[in-house]
Amino acid sequence: MSSEIQTYIDPIFEAIDQVYASEQKRIAEFQTKSVLHEGIHEYLNVMCNMNGLRVDTYELFDWDSRRPDIEIPGFTEGVTLQQVEHEWMPEIKRRLEALFNSDKFSPMFFRYRLEFHLEVVLERKSSYFTFLLLNEHKRELLLATIQRFVEQKLNPASKAVPKEKDDFFFVRHLLDPHLYPVDADRIGELLDRMDAKVKISRNRQEAWRHQLSSGLKCWAEEVFLAKYADRERSYGLDFIVKPDVRPSDIPASAMEMFLLTAMRVGSTNADARQKYLEMASQLGSEQAAYWLKNGSGSIPALYTSERVTCRANDILQTLEVQIRSEEEESYREAVQYLCDILRKGFTKEYRMKLKSKVKNVLPVPKLAKSALHRFFANALEYPALYPLLAEYAELVMEEFAWYNDVEPGEKSAMPGTYAVMGLGLKGTDYFPLVIRYMKLVDSEHQSVQDGYAAVFVDTHGLTPHSIPVWTAIILAGNESAKPLKSAGIENVEQAQALVDELVKLEDYEREVLIYRIWGGAKKLKNSLKQAVPEVKELLEPFIP
C-alpha cells in the first residue's frame, strides 16, 4: 500500500478502532437471552469529506446530517472517485475482513455478516461504495441453531413453547436472504406453527404478533418495495412503482412472499394489508387484483335486493352495507347475510362501511360512534330482529378478538359488543347472553364495557333478576374502571341478591366488586352506618 493511500486509510481505521473499542467494553460481558441471537454488529458506515470523517455502527436516517466526529482539515482534498473505488475500497475491505474474522472481539460482537458503506463527499457531491462480508463458519452455526430451534420448539407434538425473547430473531432470520432463499410456503408453514404454540395467553399472542408484523413490514418495505417502488415520503405506506419496473422483473417467489406478508400483516393492520395488495396489483400480481376486487372467493361476496345491498371482502376484512329502505326487513336481510358469511369463514374482526340515513347509537359512554355501531343500533330498533341479533352475537363473540371499526386502543370492542349491549338494554330475555359476553371479554385489553354497568342499572334497576347480570358487568371491567357514582343497594332484597353473588366469588373478585360498587371496604363500612339493620347484617361479613 502506498504511503499516500495509507494517509487516508489509517485515520479511517483509527476511527473504527476507537468506536469498536467503546462497543467492546459494552458487549464483552453481554449475555444473550435468546439462543437465536448470534451477534450484534452487522453494519458499519464511514463518511468522509473535506472536514474529516465520521463512523457509525448503525444505519443512518435520511435526515441525519451530523458533522464529522473527527476533524481532519482538507481530508479529501485532491482525491478522485477512481482512487476511492480502485485503491481505497480494496484496502478497506482487506483490513476490515481481517478485523471481522479475528479473535479480537467477543463472540457476540459481530453477527455472521457485516455490511460496509462508505460515503465520500467530493466537490459537495456524495458518492457511495459498499461491500458485504460473510463469516461462513458463523453462518453455518446459526443455521444449525435455527434448525434445532424449529425441531425442538416448533414441533407440534411437543409441549415446548418458544420464549418471547426468541420472536424478534426468529422472524428476522426466516426473512434473511443470506440465510434462506425466499420461500413463502416454507415461511408460512413455520409461522403457522408458531401461531399454534403461542396460543397459551393473549399477552404471548400479542408479543408474537407485534414482532411478526414488525419483521414482515421491515422486509416488505425495506427489501421488496425498496427494489421496485419509491416512497413518496420518508415514512408511511405511500409508494409509487418505479417507472422502469416491469412485472417480469419480479421473481415469482418474491411476489408470493409479498402476498403472504400482506395477508399476515393484515391480521393486525388492515390498512397495511390493503396498501400492500394495491402495490402488488400495480406490480402485476393478478392474484392481488382479484383479491382486492372479489376477496378470496370462499364466501358469497354480494347480496342485493330492492331494500339492501351488502358486499363483503374477506381478504380486506370489509363489509359494505347500503340500506335503501329504512325498515325492519332491510336490516333482517343484512344481518342474515352477515350470519351466513360468518358461518362460511368470514372474519369476525371486520370493519363496515354503511350507507344509511339513520344514525342511532347506544347510550353507552366510550363506545365508538362507528358505522358498525350505528348499523346494530339501527337494527335494534326492531324487536322482531332481536333473536337474529342474538344469533349473530353468539356467532362472533370470541375472547382476544376485536372489531376493526376503530384504530386499536381504548375504543376497541370484542366482536358482538354492539349487539349484546343493545340487547341487554332492550329486555331481560338476553341477560344470559350479556353474562356470557362479560365472561369472554378481555378486560385487560378492553375498557368500553366500563360504562355499561351504570347504563344497565338506569334501564333495569337493581332487582334479584338484574343484580347477577350487573355484577358480571362490573367484574368484566378494566382495571382502570372507576367506582360507580351510586351503590344503589338500599333494601334487603337487593342486599340478599348481591350477597348471593358475593359468596360465589374468590377473595380478589369480592374486592373488585366492593371497590366498583362502594369505592372500597372502608367506604362500604361507612355507608352501612346509614343502612337499615337487615342490610347491615347481610353486608358486614364482607368487610375485612
XYZ file of C-alpha atoms in Angstrom:
544
model
C 0.000 0.000 0.000
C 1.406 3.386 -0.989
C 2.059 5.972 1.697
C -0.491 8.264 0.010
C -3.260 5.694 0.396
C -2.143 4.934 3.928
C -2.608 8.620 4.737
C -6.315 8.185 4.137
C -6.891 4.603 5.258
C -5.070 4.810 8.616
C -7.291 7.605 10.040
C -10.380 5.675 8.915
C -9.293 2.573 10.825
C -8.164 4.589 13.824
C -11.729 5.944 13.972
C -13.192 2.451 13.517
C -10.920 1.074 16.253
C -11.999 3.852 18.594
C -15.700 3.187 18.037
C -15.248 -0.584 18.291
C -13.188 -0.304 21.475
C -16.025 1.584 23.124
C -18.516 -1.021 21.918
C -16.290 -3.879 23.055
C -16.472 -2.716 26.661
C -20.249 -2.785 26.457
C -20.509 -6.113 24.678
C -17.640 -8.082 26.240
C -19.794 -9.322 29.095
C -23.049 -9.330 27.160
C -25.216 -12.332 27.941
C -27.722 -13.097 25.217
C -31.182 -14.104 26.335
C -32.065 -15.893 23.106
C -30.375 -18.914 21.553
C -31.104 -17.312 18.165
C -29.086 -14.178 18.906
C -25.687 -14.887 17.384
C -24.184 -11.391 17.371
C -24.800 -7.675 17.494
C -22.954 -5.608 14.896
C -23.822 -6.103 11.230
C -23.426 -2.623 9.804
C -20.608 -0.099 9.516
C -20.796 3.285 7.822
C -17.887 5.661 7.197
C -18.440 9.172 5.871
C -15.503 11.247 4.612
C -15.415 14.850 3.428
C -13.080 17.832 3.376
C -13.543 18.392 7.108
C -12.792 14.879 8.323
C -14.685 11.648 8.915
C -17.427 10.015 10.937
C -18.023 6.343 11.801
C -21.443 4.870 12.642
C -22.328 1.297 13.579
C -25.994 1.684 12.674
C -27.866 2.591 9.505
C -28.398 6.334 9.232
C -31.721 8.079 8.739
C -32.195 10.086 5.551
C -32.300 13.307 7.517
C -29.107 12.620 9.518
C -26.662 15.409 8.623
C -24.266 15.447 11.567
C -20.794 16.853 11.019
C -17.719 14.603 11.088
C -16.754 13.401 14.572
C -13.052 13.519 13.729
C -11.868 16.771 12.164
C -9.103 16.486 9.580
C -8.994 19.733 7.569
C -8.620 19.070 3.850
C -9.021 15.302 4.342
C -10.355 14.536 0.835
C -8.548 17.312 -0.993
C -7.223 16.032 -4.304
C -8.977 12.660 -4.022
C -10.772 11.264 -7.086
C -13.637 8.759 -7.304
C -11.353 6.450 -9.280
C -8.887 6.410 -6.384
C -11.638 5.652 -3.880
C -13.010 2.780 -5.976
C -9.742 1.170 -7.071
C -7.377 1.977 -4.198
C -9.337 2.813 -1.042
C -12.023 0.147 -1.252
C -9.765 -2.921 -1.820
C -7.556 -1.902 1.106
C -10.510 -1.114 3.381
C -12.022 -4.487 2.525
C -8.770 -6.338 3.199
C -8.235 -4.714 6.588
C -11.881 -4.863 7.679
C -12.167 -8.526 6.669
C -9.135 -9.343 8.804
C -10.721 -7.494 11.714
C -14.099 -9.169 11.155
C -12.600 -12.680 11.201
C -10.145 -12.087 14.054
C -10.440 -13.126 17.702
C -10.004 -9.539 18.822
C -13.641 -9.179 19.840
C -16.057 -11.241 21.904
C -18.154 -13.849 20.040
C -21.232 -11.633 20.334
C -19.572 -8.538 18.862
C -20.259 -9.292 15.188
C -23.118 -11.080 13.506
C -22.301 -13.633 10.833
C -22.304 -10.805 8.266
C -21.077 -7.227 8.144
C -22.346 -4.680 5.646
C -19.896 -1.824 4.970
C -20.844 1.545 3.484
C -18.515 4.353 2.530
C -19.771 7.821 1.691
C -17.224 10.186 0.173
C -18.146 13.831 -0.422
C -16.145 15.383 -3.254
C -16.957 18.832 -4.583
C -20.118 18.851 -2.425
C -21.416 15.688 -4.085
C -21.805 12.399 -2.228
C -20.736 9.094 -3.770
C -21.388 5.713 -2.181
C -19.457 2.452 -2.100
C -20.370 -0.753 -0.341
C -19.457 -4.412 0.184
C -20.660 -7.322 2.310
C -18.530 -9.645 4.440
C -19.713 -13.113 5.461
C -18.327 -15.352 8.182
C -19.340 -18.677 6.660
C -18.459 -20.687 9.764
C -20.625 -18.497 11.984
C -23.392 -18.596 9.375
C -23.423 -22.403 9.386
C -23.539 -22.441 13.189
C -26.529 -20.087 13.131
C -28.354 -22.218 10.552
C -27.818 -25.292 12.732
C -29.134 -23.401 15.785
C -32.247 -22.305 13.910
C -32.863 -25.874 12.743
C -32.623 -27.178 16.322
C -34.995 -24.421 17.447
C -37.562 -25.448 14.824
C -37.251 -29.145 15.652
C -37.443 -28.680 19.424
C -39.633 -25.609 19.965
C -41.981 -25.748 16.972
C -42.645 -29.464 16.966
C -46.472 -29.763 17.071
C -46.146 -32.941 19.130
C -44.057 -31.197 21.788
C -45.396 -29.085 24.658
C -42.410 -26.759 24.347
C -43.280 -23.080 23.788
C -40.770 -20.660 22.245
C -39.728 -17.850 24.553
C -40.887 -14.319 23.880
C -37.261 -13.161 23.592
C -36.839 -15.519 20.595
C -39.596 -13.913 18.490
C -37.595 -10.958 17.139
C -34.684 -13.099 15.961
C -36.801 -15.944 14.604
C -38.806 -13.678 12.279
C -35.770 -11.834 11.004
C -33.740 -14.990 10.431
C -36.572 -16.500 8.362
C -36.628 -13.390 6.156
C -32.843 -13.045 5.842
C -31.892 -13.733 2.193
C -28.305 -14.539 3.243
C -29.631 -17.413 5.351
C -32.508 -18.763 3.267
C -33.885 -18.310 -0.238
C -37.294 -16.642 -0.328
C -39.894 -19.397 0.078
C -43.404 -18.277 1.041
C -44.671 -21.841 1.541
C -41.898 -22.739 3.959
C -42.145 -19.472 5.891
C -45.938 -19.655 6.050
C -45.804 -23.176 7.456
C -43.330 -22.159 10.175
C -45.356 -19.065 11.066
C -48.465 -21.239 11.410
C -46.564 -23.487 13.778
C -45.518 -20.517 15.900
C -49.106 -19.204 15.914
C -50.272 -22.502 17.367
C -47.553 -22.500 20.018
C -48.259 -19.018 21.408
C -51.991 -19.538 21.982
C -51.245 -20.079 25.679
C -52.257 -16.483 26.506
C -53.356 -13.219 24.949
C -50.163 -11.462 26.065
C -47.999 -14.148 24.458
C -50.000 -13.940 21.243
C -49.743 -10.150 21.166
C -45.994 -10.205 21.754
C -45.535 -12.624 18.848
C -47.892 -10.731 16.538
C -46.049 -7.498 17.256
C -42.652 -8.943 16.355
C -44.065 -10.786 13.347
C -45.790 -7.691 11.977
C -42.709 -5.560 12.593
C -40.382 -8.033 10.883
C -42.673 -8.598 7.903
C -43.236 -4.862 7.382
C -39.483 -4.314 7.508
C -38.963 -6.945 4.799
C -41.885 -5.679 2.694
C -40.834 -2.039 2.739
C -37.050 -2.091 3.080
C -36.295 -5.157 0.949
C -39.127 -5.887 -1.505
C -40.700 -2.485 -2.173
C -37.342 -0.708 -1.987
C -36.363 -2.555 -5.181
C -39.497 -1.861 -7.178
C -41.064 1.321 -5.801
C -40.197 4.756 -4.487
C -41.571 6.079 -1.229
C -43.483 9.337 -1.568
C -42.336 10.357 1.900
C -39.723 9.026 4.305
C -42.470 7.280 6.282
C -45.987 5.912 5.817
C -47.369 3.457 3.270
C -47.465 5.599 0.136
C -45.316 4.024 -2.611
C -45.085 4.648 -6.366
C -43.892 1.926 -8.742
C -40.562 2.865 -10.337
C -41.107 3.819 -13.992
C -38.669 1.234 -15.369
C -40.046 -1.745 -13.406
C -41.864 -4.461 -15.367
C -43.821 -7.356 -13.828
C -41.383 -9.784 -15.450
C -38.584 -8.216 -13.384
C -40.095 -9.551 -10.159
C -39.306 -13.171 -9.224
C -42.448 -15.195 -8.590
C -41.067 -16.319 -5.208
C -40.608 -12.709 -4.080
C -44.159 -11.767 -5.106
C -45.569 -14.824 -3.308
C -43.724 -13.749 -0.165
C -45.034 -10.203 -0.512
C -48.608 -11.501 -0.799
C -48.067 -13.689 2.280
C -46.728 -10.633 4.084
C -49.814 -8.615 3.144
C -52.093 -11.318 4.493
C -50.185 -11.826 7.753
C -49.695 -8.115 8.485
C -53.365 -7.545 7.726
C -54.445 -9.593 10.736
C -53.395 -6.650 12.923
C -53.202 -3.813 10.372
C -55.973 -3.885 7.774
C -54.760 -0.643 6.158
C -51.292 -2.077 5.565
C -52.805 -5.206 4.006
C -54.823 -3.115 1.563
C -51.853 -0.885 0.670
C -49.587 -3.876 0.086
C -52.164 -5.605 -2.092
C -52.671 -2.424 -4.102
C -48.913 -2.226 -4.650
C -48.781 -5.910 -5.617
C -51.570 -5.319 -8.120
C -49.701 -2.370 -9.618
C -46.607 -4.576 -9.860
C -48.544 -7.071 -11.963
C -49.972 -9.563 -9.467
C -53.247 -10.908 -10.854
C -53.880 -12.627 -7.526
C -53.714 -9.323 -5.635
C -56.000 -7.621 -8.179
C -58.541 -10.430 -7.824
C -58.441 -10.324 -4.016
C -58.926 -6.557 -3.973
C -61.984 -6.809 -6.195
C -63.585 -10.067 -5.097
C -61.973 -11.363 -1.912
C -60.839 -14.966 -1.702
C -63.929 -16.387 -3.414
C -64.724 -18.634 -0.457
C -67.790 -16.626 0.627
C -70.718 -15.083 -1.280
C -69.264 -11.632 -1.943
C -72.520 -9.909 -2.839
C -76.104 -9.844 -1.648
C -78.578 -7.446 -3.178
C -82.324 -6.845 -3.078
C -84.720 -3.954 -3.539
C -84.079 -2.898 0.078
C -80.391 -3.504 0.703
C -77.023 -4.232 -0.914
C -74.235 -5.991 1.008
C -70.728 -6.531 -0.348
C -68.098 -8.464 1.644
C -64.373 -8.853 1.020
C -62.815 -11.420 3.317
C -59.277 -10.518 2.238
C -59.713 -6.844 3.126
C -61.944 -7.798 6.097
C -64.575 -5.294 4.994
C -68.355 -5.310 4.732
C -70.216 -2.609 2.809
C -73.921 -2.223 3.573
C -76.273 0.119 1.725
C -79.730 0.479 3.260
C -82.080 1.738 0.545
C -85.248 1.391 2.587
C -85.155 2.033 6.342
C -87.351 -0.811 7.502
C -87.176 -3.999 9.513
C -86.796 -6.312 6.513
C -83.744 -4.393 5.235
C -81.854 -4.973 8.455
C -83.087 -8.562 8.644
C -81.624 -9.283 5.217
C -78.327 -7.583 6.080
C -77.890 -9.376 9.421
C -78.890 -12.709 7.896
C -76.319 -12.245 5.120
C -73.697 -11.420 7.748
C -74.528 -14.559 9.708
C -74.346 -16.632 6.531
C -70.864 -15.442 5.546
C -69.592 -15.762 9.122
C -70.546 -19.435 9.024
C -68.564 -19.757 5.794
C -65.414 -18.301 7.371
C -65.727 -14.522 7.086
C -63.585 -12.868 9.738
C -65.187 -11.811 12.997
C -62.764 -8.870 13.123
C -64.233 -6.985 10.191
C -64.991 -3.315 9.613
C -68.060 -1.845 7.972
C -68.916 0.911 5.538
C -72.559 1.892 5.989
C -74.867 3.962 3.808
C -77.955 4.745 5.882
C -79.947 7.861 6.614
C -80.493 6.781 10.218
C -77.756 7.360 12.788
C -78.817 5.713 16.018
C -76.234 4.936 18.718
C -76.448 3.115 22.040
C -76.482 5.219 25.226
C -73.194 3.689 26.417
C -70.225 6.002 27.048
C -66.884 5.074 25.442
C -68.440 3.175 22.530
C -67.045 4.456 19.228
C -69.712 6.055 17.042
C -68.574 3.913 14.116
C -70.569 2.666 11.127
C -70.672 -0.778 12.718
C -72.086 0.660 15.960
C -74.732 2.630 14.057
C -75.741 -0.406 11.993
C -76.538 -2.506 15.057
C -78.146 0.396 16.910
C -80.421 0.878 13.890
C -81.272 -2.838 13.740
C -82.081 -2.845 17.467
C -84.996 -0.542 16.771
C -86.933 -3.561 15.510
C -87.894 -6.010 18.319
C -88.654 -8.771 15.815
C -84.931 -8.803 14.943
C -83.734 -9.479 18.486
C -83.500 -13.282 18.080
C -81.488 -12.866 14.869
C -79.182 -10.310 16.514
C -78.648 -12.713 19.410
C -77.820 -15.455 16.908
C -75.285 -13.123 15.285
C -73.727 -12.295 18.673
C -73.308 -15.979 19.514
C -71.509 -16.458 16.193
C -68.981 -13.657 16.618
C -68.204 -13.425 20.332
C -64.599 -14.504 20.767
C -62.090 -13.865 23.513
C -58.961 -11.953 22.427
C -60.627 -10.666 19.226
C -61.752 -7.153 18.257
C -63.726 -5.432 15.573
C -61.633 -3.412 13.123
C -64.048 -0.487 13.095
C -61.635 1.738 15.034
C -57.879 2.083 15.472
C -56.601 -0.317 18.176
C -56.965 1.458 21.502
C -59.406 2.389 24.231
C -62.453 2.132 21.945
C -61.613 -1.363 20.662
C -64.517 -3.764 21.159
C -64.864 -7.539 21.075
C -66.988 -8.820 18.161
C -70.635 -8.825 19.195
C -70.288 -5.867 21.579
C -72.876 -3.569 19.986
C -75.496 -6.276 19.531
C -75.027 -7.699 23.046
C -75.053 -4.371 24.846
C -78.093 -3.268 22.888
C -79.999 -6.489 23.551
C -79.077 -6.304 27.240
C -80.768 -2.917 27.446
C -83.842 -3.945 25.450
C -85.142 -6.762 27.624
C -84.489 -9.382 30.261
C -84.593 -12.284 27.802
C -80.999 -11.538 26.810
C -79.478 -11.321 30.291
C -77.790 -14.761 29.868
C -76.198 -13.512 26.627
C -74.810 -10.447 28.427
C -73.313 -12.664 31.138
C -71.651 -14.932 28.532
C -70.237 -11.873 26.802
C -68.831 -10.451 30.050
C -67.153 -13.746 30.905
C -65.463 -13.774 27.495
C -64.361 -10.146 27.255
C -60.638 -9.495 27.654
C -60.836 -6.949 30.464
C -57.080 -6.416 30.382
C -57.177 -5.032 26.839
C -60.717 -3.660 26.529
C -62.465 -0.936 28.517
C -65.621 0.022 26.554
C -67.668 -2.158 28.930
C -66.766 0.014 31.932
C -69.630 2.460 31.410
C -72.216 -0.214 30.715
C -72.957 -1.070 34.363
C -74.433 2.365 35.110
C -76.498 2.391 31.903
C -77.731 -1.127 32.679
C -78.934 -0.066 36.147
C -80.582 3.064 34.761
C -82.525 0.818 32.392
C -83.427 -2.150 34.592
C -82.854 -1.001 38.165
C -81.397 -3.358 40.773
C -83.581 -6.417 41.307
C -82.862 -10.046 42.184
C -83.089 -10.732 38.439
C -80.796 -7.927 37.274
C -78.139 -7.984 40.025
C -76.387 -11.181 38.781
C -76.019 -9.521 35.363
C -74.910 -6.246 36.938
C -72.190 -7.947 38.963
C -70.966 -9.837 35.877
C -70.674 -6.498 34.044
C -68.750 -4.954 36.918
C -66.360 -7.900 37.222
C -65.605 -7.648 33.496
C -64.432 -4.060 33.943
C -60.945 -2.932 33.031
C -58.552 -2.430 35.945
C -58.732 1.324 35.309
C -62.530 1.374 35.822
C -63.657 3.808 38.485
C -66.264 3.218 41.235
C -69.900 3.760 40.317
C -71.432 7.051 41.376
C -74.110 5.408 43.490
C -74.055 1.991 45.158
C -77.809 1.548 44.783
C -78.029 -1.284 47.354
C -80.699 0.073 49.691
C -83.112 -2.705 50.669
C -82.934 -6.249 51.955
C -83.999 -7.789 48.656
C -81.153 -6.054 46.811
C -78.632 -6.856 49.544
C -79.556 -10.540 49.593
C -79.255 -10.804 45.808
C -75.817 -9.198 45.980
C -74.715 -11.470 48.829
C -75.790 -14.471 46.777
C -73.305 -13.341 44.117
C -70.530 -12.369 46.540
C -70.385 -15.792 48.152
C -69.638 -17.374 44.760
C -66.542 -15.258 44.218
C -62.860 -15.535 45.008
C -61.494 -13.034 47.527
C -59.881 -10.843 44.869
C -63.153 -10.738 42.893
C -65.064 -9.627 46.001
C -62.542 -6.833 46.465
C -63.087 -5.697 42.879
C -66.859 -5.756 43.266
C -66.803 -3.865 46.566
C -64.412 -1.296 45.112
C -66.525 -0.699 41.999
C -69.825 -0.517 43.934
C -68.752 1.453 47.028
C -65.204 2.615 46.405
C -63.635 0.069 48.748
C -64.223 -1.718 52.058
C -63.786 1.437 54.121
C -66.495 3.272 52.197
C -68.763 0.226 52.404
C -68.346 0.278 56.184
C -69.242 3.971 56.298
C -72.278 3.501 54.072
C -73.610 0.704 56.308
C -73.823 3.150 59.206
C -76.824 4.644 57.426
C -78.288 1.318 56.238
C -81.264 -0.476 57.736
C -80.204 -3.200 60.236
C -81.127 -6.095 57.926
C -78.936 -4.736 55.096
C -76.110 -4.041 57.538
C -76.283 -7.585 58.865
C -76.094 -9.074 55.369
C -73.153 -6.996 54.110
C -70.967 -6.565 57.219
C -69.354 -10.029 56.837
C -67.728 -8.797 53.629
C -65.797 -6.019 55.363
C -62.217 -7.236 56.076
